[in-house]
Coordinates of C-alpha atoms in Angstrom, one line a residue:
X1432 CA -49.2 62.0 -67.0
X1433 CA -51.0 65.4 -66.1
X1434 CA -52.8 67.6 -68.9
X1435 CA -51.3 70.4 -70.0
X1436 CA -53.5 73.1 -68.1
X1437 CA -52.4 71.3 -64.8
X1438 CA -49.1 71.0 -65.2
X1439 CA -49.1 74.9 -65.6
X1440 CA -51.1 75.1 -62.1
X1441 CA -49.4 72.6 -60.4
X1442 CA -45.2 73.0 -60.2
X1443 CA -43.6 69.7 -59.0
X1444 CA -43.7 70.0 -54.9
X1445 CA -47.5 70.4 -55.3
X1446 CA -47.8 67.1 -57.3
X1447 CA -45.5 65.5 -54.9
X1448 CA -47.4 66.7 -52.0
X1449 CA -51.1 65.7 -53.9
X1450 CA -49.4 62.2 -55.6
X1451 CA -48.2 61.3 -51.5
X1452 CA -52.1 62.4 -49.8
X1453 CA -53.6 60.3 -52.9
X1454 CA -52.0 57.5 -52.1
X1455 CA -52.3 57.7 -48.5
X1456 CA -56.0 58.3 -48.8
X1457 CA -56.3 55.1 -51.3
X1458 CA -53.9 53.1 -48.5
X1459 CA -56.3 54.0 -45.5
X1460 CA -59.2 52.8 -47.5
X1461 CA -57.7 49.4 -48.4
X1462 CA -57.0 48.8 -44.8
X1463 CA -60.8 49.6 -43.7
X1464 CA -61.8 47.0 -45.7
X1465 CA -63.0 43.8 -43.9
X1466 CA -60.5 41.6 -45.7
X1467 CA -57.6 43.9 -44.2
X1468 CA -58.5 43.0 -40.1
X1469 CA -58.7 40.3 -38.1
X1470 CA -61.5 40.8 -35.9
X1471 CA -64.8 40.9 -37.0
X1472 CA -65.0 44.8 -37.6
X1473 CA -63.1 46.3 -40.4
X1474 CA -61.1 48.9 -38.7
X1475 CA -62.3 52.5 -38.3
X1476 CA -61.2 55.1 -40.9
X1477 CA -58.9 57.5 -38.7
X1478 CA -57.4 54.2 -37.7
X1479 CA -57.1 53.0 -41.1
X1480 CA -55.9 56.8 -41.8
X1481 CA -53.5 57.1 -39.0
X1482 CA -52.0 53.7 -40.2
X1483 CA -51.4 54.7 -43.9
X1484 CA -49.7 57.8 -43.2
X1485 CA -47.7 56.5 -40.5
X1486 CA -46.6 53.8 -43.4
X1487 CA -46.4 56.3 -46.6
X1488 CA -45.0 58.5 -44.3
X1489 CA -42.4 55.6 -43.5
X1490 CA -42.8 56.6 -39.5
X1491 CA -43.7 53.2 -38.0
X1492 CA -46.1 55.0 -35.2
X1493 CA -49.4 53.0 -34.9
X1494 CA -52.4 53.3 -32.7
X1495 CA -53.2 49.1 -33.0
X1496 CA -51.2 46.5 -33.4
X1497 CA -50.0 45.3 -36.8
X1498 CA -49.4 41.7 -36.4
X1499 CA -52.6 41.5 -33.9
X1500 CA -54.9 44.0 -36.0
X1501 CA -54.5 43.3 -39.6
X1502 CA -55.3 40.2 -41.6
X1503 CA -51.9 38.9 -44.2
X1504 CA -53.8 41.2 -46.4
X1505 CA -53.4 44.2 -44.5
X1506 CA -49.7 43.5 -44.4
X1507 CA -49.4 43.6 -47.3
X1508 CA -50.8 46.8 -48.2
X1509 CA -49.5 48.1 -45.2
X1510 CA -45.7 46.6 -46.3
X1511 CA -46.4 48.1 -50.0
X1512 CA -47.1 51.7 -49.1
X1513 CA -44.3 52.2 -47.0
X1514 CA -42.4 50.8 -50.0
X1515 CA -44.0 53.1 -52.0
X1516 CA -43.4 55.9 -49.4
X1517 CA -39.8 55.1 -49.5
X1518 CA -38.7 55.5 -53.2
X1519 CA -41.4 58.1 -53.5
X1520 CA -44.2 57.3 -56.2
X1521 CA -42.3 59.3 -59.0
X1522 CA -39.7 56.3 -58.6
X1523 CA -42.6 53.6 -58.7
X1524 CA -44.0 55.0 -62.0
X1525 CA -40.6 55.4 -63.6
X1526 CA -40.6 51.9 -62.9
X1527 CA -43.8 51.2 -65.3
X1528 CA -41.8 53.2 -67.8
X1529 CA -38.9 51.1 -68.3
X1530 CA -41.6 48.1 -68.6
X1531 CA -43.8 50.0 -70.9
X1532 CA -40.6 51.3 -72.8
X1533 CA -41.7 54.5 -72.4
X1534 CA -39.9 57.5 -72.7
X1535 CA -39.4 60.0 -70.0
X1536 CA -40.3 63.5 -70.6
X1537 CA -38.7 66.9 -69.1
X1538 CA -41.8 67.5 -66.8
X1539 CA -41.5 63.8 -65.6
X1540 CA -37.5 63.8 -64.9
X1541 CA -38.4 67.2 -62.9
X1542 CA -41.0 65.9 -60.7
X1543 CA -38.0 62.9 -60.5
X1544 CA -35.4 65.0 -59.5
X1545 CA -37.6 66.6 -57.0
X1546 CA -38.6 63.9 -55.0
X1547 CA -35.0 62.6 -54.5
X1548 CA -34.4 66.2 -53.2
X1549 CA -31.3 66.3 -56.2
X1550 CA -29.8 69.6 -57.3
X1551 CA -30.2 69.3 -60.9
X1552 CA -31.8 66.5 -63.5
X1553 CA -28.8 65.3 -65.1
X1554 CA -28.4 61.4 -65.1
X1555 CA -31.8 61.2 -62.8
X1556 CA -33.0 58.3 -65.0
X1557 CA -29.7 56.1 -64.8
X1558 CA -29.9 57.1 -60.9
X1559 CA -33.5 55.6 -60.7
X1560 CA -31.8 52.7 -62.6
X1561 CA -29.8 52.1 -60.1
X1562 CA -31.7 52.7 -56.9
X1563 CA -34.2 50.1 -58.4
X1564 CA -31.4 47.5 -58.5
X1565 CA -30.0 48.5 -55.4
X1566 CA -33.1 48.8 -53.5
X1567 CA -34.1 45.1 -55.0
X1568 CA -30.8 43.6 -54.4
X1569 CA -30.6 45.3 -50.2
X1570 CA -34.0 44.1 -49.4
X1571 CA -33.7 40.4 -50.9
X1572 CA -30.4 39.8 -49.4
X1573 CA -31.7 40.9 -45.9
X1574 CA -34.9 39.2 -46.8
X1575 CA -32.9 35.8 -47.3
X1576 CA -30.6 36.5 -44.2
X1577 CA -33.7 37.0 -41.9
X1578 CA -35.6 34.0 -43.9
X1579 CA -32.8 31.8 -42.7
X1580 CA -33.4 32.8 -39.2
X1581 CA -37.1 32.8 -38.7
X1582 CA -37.9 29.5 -40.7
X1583 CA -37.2 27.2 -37.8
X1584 CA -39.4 29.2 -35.2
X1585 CA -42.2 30.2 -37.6
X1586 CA -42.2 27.9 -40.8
X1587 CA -40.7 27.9 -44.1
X1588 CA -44.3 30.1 -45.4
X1589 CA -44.4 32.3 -42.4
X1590 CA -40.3 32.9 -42.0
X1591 CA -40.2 34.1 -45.8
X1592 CA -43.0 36.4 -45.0
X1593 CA -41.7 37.4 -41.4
X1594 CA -38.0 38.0 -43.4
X1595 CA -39.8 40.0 -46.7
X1596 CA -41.7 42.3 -44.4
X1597 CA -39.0 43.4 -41.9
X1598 CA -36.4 43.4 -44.6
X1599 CA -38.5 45.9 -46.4
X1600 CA -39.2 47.8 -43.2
X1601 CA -35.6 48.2 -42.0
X1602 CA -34.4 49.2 -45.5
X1603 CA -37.1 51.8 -45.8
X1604 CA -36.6 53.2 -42.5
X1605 CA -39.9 53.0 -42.0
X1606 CA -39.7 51.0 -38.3
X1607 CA -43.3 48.8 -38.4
X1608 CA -42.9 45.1 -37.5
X1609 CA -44.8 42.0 -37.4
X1610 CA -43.5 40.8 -33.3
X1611 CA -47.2 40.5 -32.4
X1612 CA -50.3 38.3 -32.7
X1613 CA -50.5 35.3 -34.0
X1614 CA -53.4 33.2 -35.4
X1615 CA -54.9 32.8 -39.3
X1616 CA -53.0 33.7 -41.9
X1617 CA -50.7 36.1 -40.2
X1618 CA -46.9 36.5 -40.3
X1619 CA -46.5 37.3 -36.3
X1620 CA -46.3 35.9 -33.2
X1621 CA -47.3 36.5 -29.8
X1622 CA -48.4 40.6 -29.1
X1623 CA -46.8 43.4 -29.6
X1624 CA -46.2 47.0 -32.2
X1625 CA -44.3 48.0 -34.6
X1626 CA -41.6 50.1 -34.0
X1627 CA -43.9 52.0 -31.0
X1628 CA -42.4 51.7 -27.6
X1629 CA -46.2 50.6 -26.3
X1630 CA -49.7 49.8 -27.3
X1631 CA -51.8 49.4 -24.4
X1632 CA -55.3 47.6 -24.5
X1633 CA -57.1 48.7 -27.6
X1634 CA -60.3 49.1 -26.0
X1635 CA -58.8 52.6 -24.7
X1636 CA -59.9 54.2 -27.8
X1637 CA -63.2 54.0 -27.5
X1638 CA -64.9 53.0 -31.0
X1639 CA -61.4 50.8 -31.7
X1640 CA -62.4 48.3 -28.8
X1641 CA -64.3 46.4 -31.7
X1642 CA -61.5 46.0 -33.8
X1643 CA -58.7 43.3 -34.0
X1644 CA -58.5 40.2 -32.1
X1645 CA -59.0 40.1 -28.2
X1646 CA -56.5 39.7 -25.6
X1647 CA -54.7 42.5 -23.9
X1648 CA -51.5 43.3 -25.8
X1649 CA -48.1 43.6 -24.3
X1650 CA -46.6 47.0 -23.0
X1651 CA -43.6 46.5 -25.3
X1652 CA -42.1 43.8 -27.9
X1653 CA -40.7 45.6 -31.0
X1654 CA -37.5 43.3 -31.4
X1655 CA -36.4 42.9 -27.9
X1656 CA -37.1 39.4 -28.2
X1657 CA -33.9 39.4 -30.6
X1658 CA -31.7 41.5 -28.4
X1659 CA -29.4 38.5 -28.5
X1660 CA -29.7 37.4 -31.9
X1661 CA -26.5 38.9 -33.3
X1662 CA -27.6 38.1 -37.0
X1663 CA -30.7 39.4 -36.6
X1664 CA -30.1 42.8 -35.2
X1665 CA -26.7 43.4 -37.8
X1666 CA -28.9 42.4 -40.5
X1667 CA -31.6 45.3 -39.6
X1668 CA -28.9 47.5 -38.5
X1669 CA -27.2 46.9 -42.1
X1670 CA -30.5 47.3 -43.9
X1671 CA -31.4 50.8 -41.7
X1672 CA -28.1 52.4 -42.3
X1673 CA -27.5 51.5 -45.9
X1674 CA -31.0 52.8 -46.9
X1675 CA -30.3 55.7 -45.1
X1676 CA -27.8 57.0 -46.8
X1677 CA -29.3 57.6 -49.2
X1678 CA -29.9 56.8 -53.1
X1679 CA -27.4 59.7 -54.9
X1680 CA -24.4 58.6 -52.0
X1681 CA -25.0 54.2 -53.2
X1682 CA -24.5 55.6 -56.9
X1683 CA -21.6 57.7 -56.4
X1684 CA -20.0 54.9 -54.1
X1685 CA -21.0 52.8 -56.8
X1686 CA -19.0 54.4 -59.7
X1687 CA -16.3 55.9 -58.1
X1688 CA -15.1 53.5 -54.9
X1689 CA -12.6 55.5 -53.6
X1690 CA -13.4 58.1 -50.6
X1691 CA -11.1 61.0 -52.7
X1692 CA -13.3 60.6 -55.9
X1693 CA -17.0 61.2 -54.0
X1694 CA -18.6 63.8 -54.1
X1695 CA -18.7 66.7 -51.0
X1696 CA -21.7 65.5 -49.7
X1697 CA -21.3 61.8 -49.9
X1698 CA -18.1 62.3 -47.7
X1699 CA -20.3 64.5 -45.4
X1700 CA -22.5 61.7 -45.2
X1701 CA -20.3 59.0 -44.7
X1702 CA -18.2 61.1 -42.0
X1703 CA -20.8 62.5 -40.2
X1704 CA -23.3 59.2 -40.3
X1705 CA -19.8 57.4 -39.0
X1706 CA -19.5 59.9 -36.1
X1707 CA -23.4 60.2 -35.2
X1708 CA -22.9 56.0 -34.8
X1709 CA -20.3 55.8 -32.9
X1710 CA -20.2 58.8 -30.7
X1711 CA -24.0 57.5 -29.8
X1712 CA -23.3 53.7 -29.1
X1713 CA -20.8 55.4 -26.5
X1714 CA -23.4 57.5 -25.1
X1715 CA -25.9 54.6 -24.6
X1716 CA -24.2 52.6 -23.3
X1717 CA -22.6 54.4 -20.3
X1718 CA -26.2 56.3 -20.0
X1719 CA -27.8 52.9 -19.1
X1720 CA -25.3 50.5 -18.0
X1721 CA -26.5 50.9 -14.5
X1722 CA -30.2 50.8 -15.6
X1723 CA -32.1 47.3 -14.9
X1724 CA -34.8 48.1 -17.2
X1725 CA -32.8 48.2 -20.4
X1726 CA -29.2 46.9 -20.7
X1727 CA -28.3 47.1 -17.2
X1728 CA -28.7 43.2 -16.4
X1729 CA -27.8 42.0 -20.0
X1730 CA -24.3 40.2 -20.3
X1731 CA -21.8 42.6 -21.6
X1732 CA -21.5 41.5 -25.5
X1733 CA -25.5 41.8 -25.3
X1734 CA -25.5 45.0 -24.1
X1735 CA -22.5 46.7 -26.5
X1736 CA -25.2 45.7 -29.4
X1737 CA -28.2 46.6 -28.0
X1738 CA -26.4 49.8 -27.5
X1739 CA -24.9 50.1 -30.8
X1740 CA -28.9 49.5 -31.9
X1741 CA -30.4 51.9 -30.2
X1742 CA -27.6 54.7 -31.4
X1743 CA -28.7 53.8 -35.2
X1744 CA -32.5 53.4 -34.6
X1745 CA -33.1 56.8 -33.9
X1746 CA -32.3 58.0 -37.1
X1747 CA -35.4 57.0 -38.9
X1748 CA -34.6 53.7 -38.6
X1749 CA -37.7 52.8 -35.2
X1750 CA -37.3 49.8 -34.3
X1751 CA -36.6 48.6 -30.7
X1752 CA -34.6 46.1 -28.4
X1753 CA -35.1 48.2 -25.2
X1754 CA -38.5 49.8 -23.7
X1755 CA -37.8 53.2 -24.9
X1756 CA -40.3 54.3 -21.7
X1757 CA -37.4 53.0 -19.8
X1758 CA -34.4 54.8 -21.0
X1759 CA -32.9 57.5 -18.4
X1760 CA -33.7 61.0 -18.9
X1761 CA -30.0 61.8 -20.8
X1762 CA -30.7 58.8 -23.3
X1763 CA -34.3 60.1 -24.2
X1764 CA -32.7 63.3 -24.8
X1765 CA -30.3 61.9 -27.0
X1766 CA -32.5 60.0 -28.6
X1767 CA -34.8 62.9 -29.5
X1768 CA -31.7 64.8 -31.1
X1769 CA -31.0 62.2 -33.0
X1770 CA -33.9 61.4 -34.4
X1771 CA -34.1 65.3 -35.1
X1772 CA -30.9 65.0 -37.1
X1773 CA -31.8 61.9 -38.8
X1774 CA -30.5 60.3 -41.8
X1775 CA -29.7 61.4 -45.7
X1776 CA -30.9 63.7 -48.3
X1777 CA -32.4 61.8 -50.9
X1778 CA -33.3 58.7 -48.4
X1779 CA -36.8 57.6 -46.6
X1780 CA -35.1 58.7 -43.4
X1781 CA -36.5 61.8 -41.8
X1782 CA -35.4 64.6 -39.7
X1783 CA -33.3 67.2 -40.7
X1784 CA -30.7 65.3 -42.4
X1785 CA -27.5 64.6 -41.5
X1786 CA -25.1 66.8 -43.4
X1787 CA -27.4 69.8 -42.8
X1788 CA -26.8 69.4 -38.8
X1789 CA -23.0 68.7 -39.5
X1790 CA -22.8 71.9 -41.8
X1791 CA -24.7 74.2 -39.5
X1792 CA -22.4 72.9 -36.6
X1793 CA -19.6 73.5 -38.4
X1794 CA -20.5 77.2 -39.5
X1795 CA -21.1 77.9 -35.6
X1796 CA -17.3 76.4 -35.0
X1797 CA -16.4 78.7 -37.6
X1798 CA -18.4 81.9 -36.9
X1799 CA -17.0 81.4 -33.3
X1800 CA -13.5 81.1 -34.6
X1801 CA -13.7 84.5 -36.9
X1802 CA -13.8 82.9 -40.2
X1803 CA -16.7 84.3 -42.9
X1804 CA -16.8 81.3 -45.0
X1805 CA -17.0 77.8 -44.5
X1806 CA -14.9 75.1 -46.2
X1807 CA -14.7 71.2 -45.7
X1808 CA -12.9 69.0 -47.8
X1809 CA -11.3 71.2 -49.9
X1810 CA -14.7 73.0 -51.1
X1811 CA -16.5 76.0 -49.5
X1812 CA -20.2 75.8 -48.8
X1813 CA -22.3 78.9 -50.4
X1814 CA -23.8 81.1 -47.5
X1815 CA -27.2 81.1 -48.8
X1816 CA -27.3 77.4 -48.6
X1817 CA -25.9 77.5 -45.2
X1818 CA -28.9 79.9 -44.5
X1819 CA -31.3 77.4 -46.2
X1820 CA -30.7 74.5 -43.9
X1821 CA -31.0 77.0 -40.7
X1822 CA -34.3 77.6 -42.1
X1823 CA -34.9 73.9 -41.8
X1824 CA -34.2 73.9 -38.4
X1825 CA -35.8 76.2 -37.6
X1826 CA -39.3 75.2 -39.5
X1827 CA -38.4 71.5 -38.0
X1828 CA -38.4 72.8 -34.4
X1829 CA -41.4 75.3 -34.4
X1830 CA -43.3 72.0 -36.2
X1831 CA -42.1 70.3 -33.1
X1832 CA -43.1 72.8 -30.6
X1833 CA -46.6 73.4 -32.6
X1834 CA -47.3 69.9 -31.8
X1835 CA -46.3 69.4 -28.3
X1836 CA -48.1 72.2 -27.4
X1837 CA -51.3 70.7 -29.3
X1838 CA -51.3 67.8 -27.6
X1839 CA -50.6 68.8 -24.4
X1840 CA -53.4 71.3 -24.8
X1841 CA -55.9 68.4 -26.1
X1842 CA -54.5 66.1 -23.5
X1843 CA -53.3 67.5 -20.0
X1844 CA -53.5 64.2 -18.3
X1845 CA -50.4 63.2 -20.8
X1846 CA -46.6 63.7 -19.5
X1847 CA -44.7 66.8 -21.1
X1848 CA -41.5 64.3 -21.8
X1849 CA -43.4 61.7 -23.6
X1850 CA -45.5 63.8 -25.5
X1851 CA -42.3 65.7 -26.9
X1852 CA -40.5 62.2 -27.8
X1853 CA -43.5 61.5 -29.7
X1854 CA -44.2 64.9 -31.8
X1855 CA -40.0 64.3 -32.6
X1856 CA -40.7 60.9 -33.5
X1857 CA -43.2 62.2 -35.9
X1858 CA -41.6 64.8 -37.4
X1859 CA -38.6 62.8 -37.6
X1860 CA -40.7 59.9 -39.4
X1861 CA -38.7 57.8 -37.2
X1862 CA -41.3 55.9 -35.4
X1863 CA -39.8 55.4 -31.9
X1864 CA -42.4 56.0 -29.0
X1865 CA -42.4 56.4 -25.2
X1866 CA -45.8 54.6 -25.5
X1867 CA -48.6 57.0 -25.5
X1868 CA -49.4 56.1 -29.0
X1869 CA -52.4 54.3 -28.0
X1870 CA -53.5 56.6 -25.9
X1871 CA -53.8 59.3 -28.5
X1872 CA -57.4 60.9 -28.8
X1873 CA -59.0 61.4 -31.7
X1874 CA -57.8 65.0 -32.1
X1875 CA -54.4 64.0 -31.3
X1876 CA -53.7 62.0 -34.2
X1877 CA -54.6 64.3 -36.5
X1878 CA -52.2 66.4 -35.3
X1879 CA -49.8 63.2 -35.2
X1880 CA -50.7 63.0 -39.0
X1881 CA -50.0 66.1 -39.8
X1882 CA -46.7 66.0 -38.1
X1883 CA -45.9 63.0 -40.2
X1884 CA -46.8 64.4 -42.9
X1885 CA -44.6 67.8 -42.5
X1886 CA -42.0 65.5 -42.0
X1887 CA -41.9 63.3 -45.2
X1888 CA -43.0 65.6 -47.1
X1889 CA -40.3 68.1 -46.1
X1890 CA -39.6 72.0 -44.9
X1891 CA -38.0 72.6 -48.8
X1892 CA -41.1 70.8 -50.3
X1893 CA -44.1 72.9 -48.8
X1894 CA -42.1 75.8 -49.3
X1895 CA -41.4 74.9 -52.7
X1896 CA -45.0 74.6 -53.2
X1897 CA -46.6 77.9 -51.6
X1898 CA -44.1 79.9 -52.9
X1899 CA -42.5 78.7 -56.1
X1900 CA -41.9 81.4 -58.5
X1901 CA -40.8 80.8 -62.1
X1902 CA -37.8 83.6 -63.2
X1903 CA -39.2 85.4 -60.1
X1904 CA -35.9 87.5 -58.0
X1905 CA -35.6 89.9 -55.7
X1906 CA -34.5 93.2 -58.0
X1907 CA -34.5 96.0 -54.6
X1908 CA -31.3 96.0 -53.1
X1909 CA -31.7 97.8 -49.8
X1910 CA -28.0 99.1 -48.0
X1911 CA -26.5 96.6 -45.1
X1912 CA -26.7 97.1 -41.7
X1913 CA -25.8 95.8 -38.5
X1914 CA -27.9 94.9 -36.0
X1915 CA -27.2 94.0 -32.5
X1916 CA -26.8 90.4 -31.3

């Protein structure tokens, strides 16, 4: 796979980090080919750029239009590289393995283990077995499900397509739908983007004016047209959560069943992802029961789901029933912490995972309550990792103030709130927007890129990468001391 003077250069984050930029460089030149739009004019390359990150980066946050901008072929590519971006392209290539009865070597089940974030390598190739099966059999029952309910409003050809594409998108967590234009050969209908509160009138980017199909699009679609579609929004809400968890937490489900026989962190993740959706469907909908511009004039059953939607979308998941520019001040707050917690280690969702915001919550309980080490379920949790995931945080947040304060900087005119919900979004790969997206400058999504980059690619990842050290320790063991606090 890499020659042996490489593979001495290069340890495993920095392939990972060069194997994700290659393929979102060969996905933004793909889409700025003519066949990939449907106006006249391919689409510009920090369009085409923007989009392919946003969809390796499986964010969901897109300057144009998906349905409205790209031809079936776009969608395609568009749908593939957030598949791709999902299992990660060490998965994908294992893949070609199995079918080339290949062998896989110790370099090759590192970079593996790796980019599922796992601790150690054993059983990382029955794992990939598994998350193949699991990830085929998730996305073609959701696929079938959404098929059934699309067929009689767009046609047997155009429902498969319409179910295939936001099966995929829910699963992956990466938030991009197809509730816009319609015309050609196009899955969509009517105008709309992805999982980004708004898109305004493309025009507003200067150069982009040329490219997609004319008409002004609508301030906000996402799924709302669904919000009373009960088998529509379970079946994405199903699909988000499940691929969320996470690929090590389906295989230890998977062989051991019962909730004593999992593993710490797949009781962490079922307890805390449990708590997270429940404690937020609460929040929402009290926050905006009295609020006309979401859920306020919805029946009550109506309402109690599109709350329960928005409490899980945040995590990664990005899509939309409600105008997220709409939501009260206390739900955009929540929102934003949620979409900084996120979902699972070793899943497409973003932020700063789940069980590392339960753990460090819990060391605060117990640092408050005089206790020096942390135990849950029976096991205690080594300090240094506890330390590890407050670096996280800590690198998450200062990427989070590093772009607010960018954009601001590059655009005054822009509202503090909004640009904040967006740089979290990013970072979070979660894909939900306040609807500025569109009016991003040039400048601006770059550092939009960047954030969305940081944010798939991960705080343990870079720092793997820069400072990865083979047998290297500290040996200078300096005395302790207090300092005040």
């Amino acid at each position: 796979m890499f020659d042996a003077k490489l593979r001495k250069r290069l340890n495993p984050a920095k392939i990972m980090i060069l194997g994700f930029a290659g393929i979102i460089l060969a996905g933004a030149a793909l889409l700025s080919l003519p066949a990939a739009s449907r106006g006249a004019a391919p689409a510009p390359f920090l369009v085409s750029l923007f989009t392919s990150v946003s969809a390796v980066c499986v964010t969901g946050l897109t300057v144009v239009d998906t349905a409205q901008a790209y031809s079936m072929f776009g969608q395609v590519v568009i749908l593939c590289l957030f598949q791709i971006g999902a299992l990660g392209f060490m998965t994908i290539a294992t893949v070609f393995f199995f079918i080339m009865h290949r062998k896989i070597n110790l370099s090759q089940r590192l970079l593996i283990m790796q980019s599922m974030n796992l601790n150690d390598m054993r059983g990382v190739v029955r794992l990939i077995r598994h998350v193949i099966i699991g990830t085929v059999v998730f996305e073609g029952a959701g696929a079938a499900v959404l098929w059934v309910r699309f067929a009689p409003e767009y046609g047997l050809w155009n429902g498969l397509g319409m179910g295939v594409f936001h099966a995929v998108s829910a699963f992956c967590n990466a938030g991009f739908d197809l509730m816009g234009g319609i015309g050609g050969d196009s899955f969509g209908r009517g105008v709309g983007i992805g999982s980004v509160g708004s898109i305004g009138s493309v025009g507003s980017f200067g150069s982009v004016g040329s490219f997609g199909s004319d008409g002004a699009l609508s301030s906000f679609s996402s799924l709302s047209a669904y919000s009373g579609d009960t088998v529509i929004m379970a079946t994405v809400m199903l699909l988000v959560v499940v691929g969320g968890l996470g690929f090590f937490v389906w295989d230890d489900i998977w062989r051991n069943r019962r909730f004593k026989r999992l593993h710490l962190h797949s009781k962490l993740v079922l307890v805390i992802s449990s708590v997270l959706i429940i404690s937020g469907w609460a929040f929402f909908y009290f926050a905006e029961m009295a609020n006309p511009a979401t859920i306020g004039g919805m029946p009550l059953p109506v309402a109690a789901l599109a709350s329960l939607f928005q409490s899980i979308m945040p995590r990664s998941g990005g899509f939309a029933v409600v105008d997220q520019a709409s939501l009260t001040g206390a739900s955009k707050m929540m929102s934003a912490l949620l979409m900084l917690i996120g979902g699972s280690a070793g899943s497409a969702a973003g932020g700063i995972k789940n069980v590392t915001a339960g753990v460090l919550l819990l060391s605060a309980v117990h640092s408050l309550r005089g206790k020096s080490r942390l135990s849950v379920f029976g096991r205690t949790i080594p300090e240094t990792q506890i330390v590890s995931m407050l670096s996280i945080l800590i690198m998450v947040l200062a990427a989070c103030f590093a772009g607010t304060a960018a954009i601001s900087f590059i655009q005054p005119e822009l509202h503090f709130q909004d640009v904040l919900f967006e740089i979290v979004s990013a970072v979070a790969t979660c894909g939900l927007s306040s609807g500025i997206t569109h009016l991003l400058s040039p400048a601006s999504m770059v550092v939009v890129m960047m954030a969305m980059f940081f944010g798939r690619m991960g705080v343990m990842t870079f720092g793997m990468a820069a400072f990865f050290r083979r047998g290297s320790k500290d040996k200078t063991k300096h005395p302790d001391t207090w300092v005040m606090m």
